[in-house]
């Protein structure tokens, strides 16, 4: 959330290139692509990126991609709570009167999947097989990243969070699932492990749009469930898809594949530095202090989200897993 707000400010600055150029100081983030139209709902704002393709921003949790087809609507990610997902359903009515028949979870994290409880059993919920396993068996309500959120957000979201019962996808994919909806072709693709072990992207080949979940965001993604070297490879596969706009799970849409390269280089540097620090038997808490990622700050203006302890612990654990392979 905080990332999204600061990035939005970056956007406002970038909208004033002449002024920015005339002023000394940090370089403003280059202006990204702009939506074709914007519809304000009661809780969400629906940005139109192609005919029938919207990015819903402003709710609690992830952004959602809304795909309006001939007969029905598909939602890619549904936010943190059933109450929030119901608000999304209401706001989607501003752009379509067709029923939502399909939900896709990009991955298992609460802010993308815990809204699943808002949907009746006749709505198909699709996710990677790992996402189904994670929601069914990981005790996600008593695990990161949900725990930090609920501790932080108690006052604001207590009423809505009470009704959360994690619901797993009912339809799974391992590699890909192609949905043909009238003229629309929707490809759900697992390109490899990365932000989690089961990230699915939604790719619209005709519209040249990709919805990336948290595999890549406007800012730097949460690292607590990452597979770091594979993540770099998976991002490479995502770059090979023919898209003109990426609608991420958090933060502003972007067109420049250099943004993906920036995350690859950040991840590669994190892996190298942490591996070197860990080899000196430095505990994870101390490693966080020694890490120097300042070289990447220019790619993540106006402010780079620092790696947190949950991310550092996961990198330690992952390095151990890698060494055992
Ligand atoms: Zn996530």
GROMACS .gro file of C-alpha atoms and ligand atoms in nm:
model
  326
    1UNK     CA    1   0.000   0.000   0.000
    2UNK     CA    2   0.268   0.243   0.103
    3UNK     CA    3   0.461   0.159  -0.211
    4UNK     CA    4   0.161   0.233  -0.427
    5UNK     CA    5   0.109   0.575  -0.272
    6UNK     CA    6   0.468   0.683  -0.312
    7UNK     CA    7   0.477   0.557  -0.670
    8UNK     CA    8   0.165   0.757  -0.747
    9UNK     CA    9   0.349   1.066  -0.626
   10UNK     CA   10   0.635   0.974  -0.856
   11UNK     CA   11   0.385   0.971  -1.136
   12UNK     CA   12   0.259   1.319  -1.056
   13UNK     CA   13   0.615   1.446  -1.061
   14UNK     CA   14   0.679   1.268  -1.388
   15UNK     CA   15   0.381   1.445  -1.537
   16UNK     CA   16   0.577   1.770  -1.510
   17UNK     CA   17   0.889   1.690  -1.712
   18UNK     CA   18   0.979   2.052  -1.793
   19UNK     CA   19   0.955   2.162  -1.434
   20UNK     CA   20   1.145   1.854  -1.318
   21UNK     CA   21   1.422   1.916  -1.570
   22UNK     CA   22   1.458   2.275  -1.459
   23UNK     CA   23   1.502   2.178  -1.096
   24UNK     CA   24   1.818   2.025  -0.956
   25UNK     CA   25   1.773   1.715  -0.743
   26UNK     CA   26   1.664   1.357  -0.802
   27UNK     CA   27   1.547   1.256  -1.149
   28UNK     CA   28   1.173   1.193  -1.163
   29UNK     CA   29   1.049   0.844  -1.258
   30UNK     CA   30   0.977   0.841  -1.633
   31UNK     CA   31   0.605   0.867  -1.702
   32UNK     CA   32   0.448   0.527  -1.754
   33UNK     CA   33   0.161   0.436  -1.984
   34UNK     CA   34  -0.177   0.595  -1.916
   35UNK     CA   35  -0.519   0.427  -1.912
   36UNK     CA   36  -0.776   0.495  -2.186
   37UNK     CA   37  -1.043   0.591  -1.932
   38UNK     CA   38  -1.095   0.598  -1.556
   39UNK     CA   39  -1.419   0.512  -1.371
   40UNK     CA   40  -1.446   0.591  -1.000
   41UNK     CA   41  -1.644   0.343  -0.793
   42UNK     CA   42  -1.727   0.361  -0.424
   43UNK     CA   43  -1.416   0.170  -0.321
   44UNK     CA   44  -1.223   0.089  -0.638
   45UNK     CA   45  -1.111   0.292  -0.936
   46UNK     CA   46  -1.141   0.108  -1.266
   47UNK     CA   47  -0.876   0.199  -1.519
   48UNK     CA   48  -0.954   0.090  -1.873
   49UNK     CA   49  -0.646  -0.045  -2.055
   50UNK     CA   50  -0.816  -0.206  -2.356
   51UNK     CA   51  -1.173  -0.291  -2.459
   52UNK     CA   52  -1.311  -0.486  -2.165
   53UNK     CA   53  -0.978  -0.489  -1.979
   54UNK     CA   54  -0.956  -0.294  -1.654
   55UNK     CA   55  -0.721  -0.258  -1.361
   56UNK     CA   56  -0.910  -0.209  -1.034
   57UNK     CA   57  -0.704  -0.005  -0.789
   58UNK     CA   58  -0.761   0.134  -0.442
   59UNK     CA   59  -0.921  -0.152  -0.249
   60UNK     CA   60  -0.770  -0.344   0.043
   61UNK     CA   61  -0.488  -0.564  -0.074
   62UNK     CA   62  -0.385  -0.633  -0.429
   63UNK     CA   63  -0.507  -0.462  -0.741
   64UNK     CA   64  -0.734  -0.674  -0.960
   65UNK     CA   65  -0.748  -0.719  -1.335
   66UNK     CA   66  -1.106  -0.724  -1.459
   67UNK     CA   67  -1.161  -0.898  -1.795
   68UNK     CA   68  -1.506  -0.843  -1.946
   69UNK     CA   69  -1.590  -1.109  -2.205
   70UNK     CA   70  -1.891  -1.172  -2.436
   71UNK     CA   71  -2.090  -1.356  -2.172
   72UNK     CA   72  -1.917  -1.306  -1.841
   73UNK     CA   73  -1.644  -1.141  -1.637
   74UNK     CA   74  -1.317  -1.284  -1.505
   75UNK     CA   75  -1.134  -1.135  -1.205
   76UNK     CA   76  -0.761  -1.185  -1.165
   77UNK     CA   77  -0.696  -1.145  -0.789
   78UNK     CA   78  -0.965  -1.041  -0.544
   79UNK     CA   79  -0.807  -0.855  -0.252
   80UNK     CA   80  -0.781  -0.932   0.118
   81UNK     CA   81  -1.137  -0.984   0.244
   82UNK     CA   82  -1.472  -1.114   0.117
   83UNK     CA   83  -1.618  -0.773   0.207
   84UNK     CA   84  -1.360  -0.605  -0.014
   85UNK     CA   85  -1.430  -0.851  -0.296
   86UNK     CA   86  -1.804  -0.775  -0.269
   87UNK     CA   87  -1.722  -0.404  -0.298
   88UNK     CA   88  -1.519  -0.489  -0.608
   89UNK     CA   89  -1.818  -0.678  -0.754
   90UNK     CA   90  -2.035  -0.370  -0.695
   91UNK     CA   91  -1.786  -0.136  -0.859
   92UNK     CA   92  -1.737  -0.371  -1.156
   93UNK     CA   93  -2.108  -0.319  -1.231
   94UNK     CA   94  -2.016   0.035  -1.337
   95UNK     CA   95  -1.838  -0.110  -1.642
   96UNK     CA   96  -2.032  -0.434  -1.706
   97UNK     CA   97  -2.364  -0.592  -1.615
   98UNK     CA   98  -2.235  -0.942  -1.695
   99UNK     CA   99  -2.186  -1.191  -1.413
  100UNK     CA  100  -1.845  -1.276  -1.268
  101UNK     CA  101  -1.804  -1.647  -1.341
  102UNK     CA  102  -1.428  -1.692  -1.300
  103UNK     CA  103  -1.175  -1.584  -1.039
  104UNK     CA  104  -0.803  -1.641  -1.077
  105UNK     CA  105  -0.558  -1.619  -0.786
  106UNK     CA  106  -0.213  -1.514  -0.907
  107UNK     CA  107  -0.072  -1.676  -0.590
  108UNK     CA  108  -0.175  -1.773  -0.236
  109UNK     CA  109  -0.095  -1.452  -0.044
  110UNK     CA  110  -0.387  -1.310   0.157
  111UNK     CA  111  -0.402  -0.981  -0.030
  112UNK     CA  112  -0.472  -1.164  -0.359
  113UNK     CA  113  -0.673  -1.468  -0.251
  114UNK     CA  114  -0.858  -1.416   0.078
  115UNK     CA  115  -1.138  -1.236  -0.104
  116UNK     CA  116  -1.229  -1.580  -0.252
  117UNK     CA  117  -1.492  -1.627   0.018
  118UNK     CA  118  -1.718  -1.367  -0.145
  119UNK     CA  119  -1.803  -1.591  -0.440
  120UNK     CA  120  -2.078  -1.848  -0.471
  121UNK     CA  121  -1.980  -2.210  -0.544
  122UNK     CA  122  -2.077  -2.176  -0.911
  123UNK     CA  123  -1.790  -1.929  -0.963
  124UNK     CA  124  -1.479  -2.112  -1.077
  125UNK     CA  125  -1.168  -2.025  -0.874
  126UNK     CA  126  -0.850  -2.101  -1.067
  127UNK     CA  127  -0.494  -2.109  -0.940
  128UNK     CA  128  -0.170  -2.300  -0.965
  129UNK     CA  129  -0.172  -2.642  -0.801
  130UNK     CA  130   0.079  -2.506  -0.545
  131UNK     CA  131  -0.159  -2.221  -0.458
  132UNK     CA  132  -0.433  -2.472  -0.385
  133UNK     CA  133  -0.197  -2.677  -0.164
  134UNK     CA  134  -0.070  -2.365   0.015
  135UNK     CA  135  -0.418  -2.238   0.103
  136UNK     CA  136  -0.535  -2.584   0.208
  137UNK     CA  137  -0.234  -2.684   0.417
  138UNK     CA  138  -0.015  -2.386   0.519
  139UNK     CA  139  -0.239  -2.247   0.794
  140UNK     CA  140  -0.218  -1.914   0.611
  141UNK     CA  141  -0.403  -1.722   0.883
  142UNK     CA  142  -0.119  -1.791   1.127
  143UNK     CA  143   0.169  -1.737   0.892
  144UNK     CA  144   0.345  -1.452   0.715
  145UNK     CA  145   0.267  -1.238   0.530
  146UNK     CA  146  -0.089  -1.235   0.671
  147UNK     CA  147   0.025  -1.214   1.034
  148UNK     CA  148   0.208  -0.885   0.994
  149UNK     CA  149  -0.087  -0.741   0.806
  150UNK     CA  150  -0.345  -0.836   1.066
  151UNK     CA  151  -0.123  -0.700   1.345
  152UNK     CA  152  -0.085  -0.374   1.157
  153UNK     CA  153  -0.437  -0.340   1.028
  154UNK     CA  154  -0.651  -0.440   1.324
  155UNK     CA  155  -0.831  -0.113   1.381
  156UNK     CA  156  -0.902  -0.044   1.019
  157UNK     CA  157  -1.009  -0.385   0.898
  158UNK     CA  158  -1.116  -0.584   1.201
  159UNK     CA  159  -1.481  -0.608   1.100
  160UNK     CA  160  -1.407  -0.729   0.751
  161UNK     CA  161  -1.115  -0.953   0.846
  162UNK     CA  162  -1.338  -1.145   1.092
  163UNK     CA  163  -1.514  -1.317   0.806
  164UNK     CA  164  -1.196  -1.440   0.636
  165UNK     CA  165  -1.190  -1.815   0.581
  166UNK     CA  166  -0.919  -1.896   0.326
  167UNK     CA  167  -1.079  -2.068   0.027
  168UNK     CA  168  -0.850  -2.258  -0.212
  169UNK     CA  169  -0.880  -2.263  -0.593
  170UNK     CA  170  -1.114  -2.534  -0.717
  171UNK     CA  171  -0.952  -2.559  -1.061
  172UNK     CA  172  -0.574  -2.587  -1.086
  173UNK     CA  173  -0.308  -2.566  -1.351
  174UNK     CA  174   0.052  -2.684  -1.358
  175UNK     CA  175   0.190  -2.509  -1.669
  176UNK     CA  176  -0.086  -2.329  -1.856
  177UNK     CA  177  -0.458  -2.300  -1.905
  178UNK     CA  178  -0.607  -2.122  -2.207
  179UNK     CA  179  -0.959  -1.986  -2.179
  180UNK     CA  180  -1.151  -1.895  -2.494
  181UNK     CA  181  -1.431  -1.655  -2.414
  182UNK     CA  182  -1.597  -1.540  -2.735
  183UNK     CA  183  -1.332  -1.339  -2.916
  184UNK     CA  184  -1.115  -1.321  -2.608
  185UNK     CA  185  -0.821  -1.552  -2.555
  186UNK     CA  186  -0.699  -1.556  -2.196
  187UNK     CA  187  -0.377  -1.744  -2.123
  188UNK     CA  188  -0.299  -1.835  -1.763
  189UNK     CA  189   0.069  -1.921  -1.749
  190UNK     CA  190   0.303  -2.058  -1.488
  191UNK     CA  191   0.645  -1.942  -1.605
  192UNK     CA  192   0.842  -2.087  -1.315
  193UNK     CA  193   0.882  -2.031  -0.942
  194UNK     CA  194   0.957  -1.680  -0.823
  195UNK     CA  195   0.769  -1.463  -0.574
  196UNK     CA  196   0.617  -1.793  -0.454
  197UNK     CA  197   0.629  -2.147  -0.590
  198UNK     CA  198   0.303  -2.098  -0.780
  199UNK     CA  199   0.278  -1.757  -0.943
  200UNK     CA  200   0.044  -1.746  -1.242
  201UNK     CA  201   0.041  -1.456  -1.488
  202UNK     CA  202  -0.256  -1.369  -1.708
  203UNK     CA  203  -0.160  -1.293  -2.066
  204UNK     CA  204  -0.388  -1.148  -2.334
  205UNK     CA  205  -0.203  -1.210  -2.663
  206UNK     CA  206  -0.433  -0.997  -2.881
  207UNK     CA  207  -0.441  -0.701  -2.644
  208UNK     CA  208  -0.072  -0.748  -2.559
  209UNK     CA  209  -0.140  -0.708  -2.188
  210UNK     CA  210   0.003  -0.913  -1.904
  211UNK     CA  211  -0.121  -0.915  -1.543
  212UNK     CA  212   0.179  -1.009  -1.331
  213UNK     CA  213   0.049  -1.044  -0.974
  214UNK     CA  214   0.351  -0.995  -0.746
  215UNK     CA  215   0.603  -1.163  -0.975
  216UNK     CA  216   0.681  -0.802  -1.052
  217UNK     CA  217   0.517  -0.493  -0.902
  218UNK     CA  218   0.560  -0.120  -0.945
  219UNK     CA  219   0.791  -0.140  -0.642
  220UNK     CA  220   0.991  -0.430  -0.503
  221UNK     CA  221   0.787  -0.739  -0.414
  222UNK     CA  222   0.767  -0.911  -0.074
  223UNK     CA  223   1.047  -1.169  -0.053
  224UNK     CA  224   0.928  -1.396   0.229
  225UNK     CA  225   0.826  -1.688   0.004
  226UNK     CA  226   1.071  -1.635  -0.282
  227UNK     CA  227   1.275  -1.871  -0.498
  228UNK     CA  228   1.544  -1.628  -0.588
  229UNK     CA  229   1.755  -1.764  -0.877
  230UNK     CA  230   1.446  -1.919  -1.034
  231UNK     CA  231   1.268  -1.585  -0.995
  232UNK     CA  232   1.532  -1.423  -1.220
  233UNK     CA  233   1.476  -1.694  -1.484
  234UNK     CA  234   1.098  -1.669  -1.456
  235UNK     CA  235   1.117  -1.292  -1.512
  236UNK     CA  236   1.323  -1.363  -1.825
  237UNK     CA  237   1.041  -1.586  -1.953
  238UNK     CA  238   0.793  -1.309  -1.876
  239UNK     CA  239   1.001  -1.063  -2.076
  240UNK     CA  240   0.981  -1.299  -2.376
  241UNK     CA  241   0.600  -1.271  -2.387
  242UNK     CA  242   0.480  -1.013  -2.638
  243UNK     CA  243   0.318  -0.752  -2.410
  244UNK     CA  244   0.298  -0.377  -2.439
  245UNK     CA  245   0.159  -0.309  -2.092
  246UNK     CA  246   0.204  -0.492  -1.763
  247UNK     CA  247  -0.067  -0.448  -1.498
  248UNK     CA  248   0.100  -0.547  -1.170
  249UNK     CA  249  -0.051  -0.666  -0.842
  250UNK     CA  250   0.063  -0.345  -0.672
  251UNK     CA  251   0.187  -0.016  -0.811
  252UNK     CA  252   0.162   0.155  -1.146
  253UNK     CA  253   0.136  -0.025  -1.480
  254UNK     CA  254   0.447  -0.012  -1.695
  255UNK     CA  255   0.552  -0.078  -2.054
  256UNK     CA  256   0.928  -0.074  -2.028
  257UNK     CA  257   1.085  -0.417  -1.995
  258UNK     CA  258   1.384  -0.243  -1.837
  259UNK     CA  259   1.170  -0.239  -1.521
  260UNK     CA  260   1.176  -0.620  -1.525
  261UNK     CA  261   1.551  -0.616  -1.583
  262UNK     CA  262   1.586  -0.386  -1.281
  263UNK     CA  263   1.418  -0.646  -1.058
  264UNK     CA  264   1.635  -0.922  -1.205
  265UNK     CA  265   1.947  -0.724  -1.126
  266UNK     CA  266   1.821  -0.642  -0.775
  267UNK     CA  267   1.751  -1.011  -0.708
  268UNK     CA  268   2.087  -1.121  -0.846
  269UNK     CA  269   2.268  -0.867  -0.629
  270UNK     CA  270   2.069  -0.968  -0.319
  271UNK     CA  271   2.152  -1.336  -0.378
  272UNK     CA  272   2.525  -1.261  -0.423
  273UNK     CA  273   2.557  -1.029  -0.126
  274UNK     CA  274   2.356  -1.242   0.116
  275UNK     CA  275   2.540  -1.560   0.013
  276UNK     CA  276   2.873  -1.387   0.086
  277UNK     CA  277   2.753  -1.247   0.421
  278UNK     CA  278   2.602  -1.580   0.526
  279UNK     CA  279   2.925  -1.763   0.440
  280UNK     CA  280   3.088  -1.564   0.722
  281UNK     CA  281   2.839  -1.713   0.972
  282UNK     CA  282   2.665  -1.380   1.020
  283UNK     CA  283   2.313  -1.414   1.166
  284UNK     CA  284   2.024  -1.299   0.946
  285UNK     CA  285   1.946  -0.996   1.168
  286UNK     CA  286   2.301  -0.869   1.126
  287UNK     CA  287   2.303  -0.951   0.754
  288UNK     CA  288   2.017  -0.708   0.703
  289UNK     CA  289   2.239  -0.428   0.836
  290UNK     CA  290   2.534  -0.524   0.618
  291UNK     CA  291   2.339  -0.547   0.294
  292UNK     CA  292   2.403  -0.252   0.063
  293UNK     CA  293   2.146  -0.215  -0.212
  294UNK     CA  294   2.193   0.156  -0.268
  295UNK     CA  295   2.307   0.092  -0.628
  296UNK     CA  296   1.946  -0.003  -0.711
  297UNK     CA  297   1.777   0.300  -0.561
  298UNK     CA  298   1.777   0.490  -0.890
  299UNK     CA  299   1.556   0.220  -1.044
  300UNK     CA  300   1.293   0.240  -0.770
  301UNK     CA  301   1.234   0.610  -0.725
  302UNK     CA  302   1.102   0.785  -0.535
  303UNK     CA  303   1.176   0.537  -0.261
  304UNK     CA  304   1.296   0.177  -0.262
  305UNK     CA  305   1.121  -0.056  -0.021
  306UNK     CA  306   1.395  -0.200   0.200
  307UNK     CA  307   1.436  -0.577   0.229
  308UNK     CA  308   1.275  -0.680   0.559
  309UNK     CA  309   1.356  -0.953   0.810
  310UNK     CA  310   1.099  -1.190   0.661
  311UNK     CA  311   1.271  -1.162   0.326
  312UNK     CA  312   1.618  -1.204   0.478
  313UNK     CA  313   1.515  -1.515   0.674
  314UNK     CA  314   1.370  -1.664   0.358
  315UNK     CA  315   1.691  -1.595   0.162
  316UNK     CA  316   1.891  -1.769   0.437
  317UNK     CA  317   1.656  -2.065   0.428
  318UNK     CA  318   1.664  -2.075   0.049
  319UNK     CA  319   2.047  -2.064   0.042
  320UNK     CA  320   2.041  -2.363   0.276
  321UNK     CA  321   1.796  -2.545   0.048
  322UNK     CA  322   2.017  -2.462  -0.249
  323UNK     CA  323   2.331  -2.589  -0.077
  324UNK     CA  324   2.153  -2.917   0.007
  325UNK     CA  325   2.052  -2.978  -0.357
  326LIG    ZN1  326   0.241  -1.167  -0.276
   0.00000   0.00000   0.00000
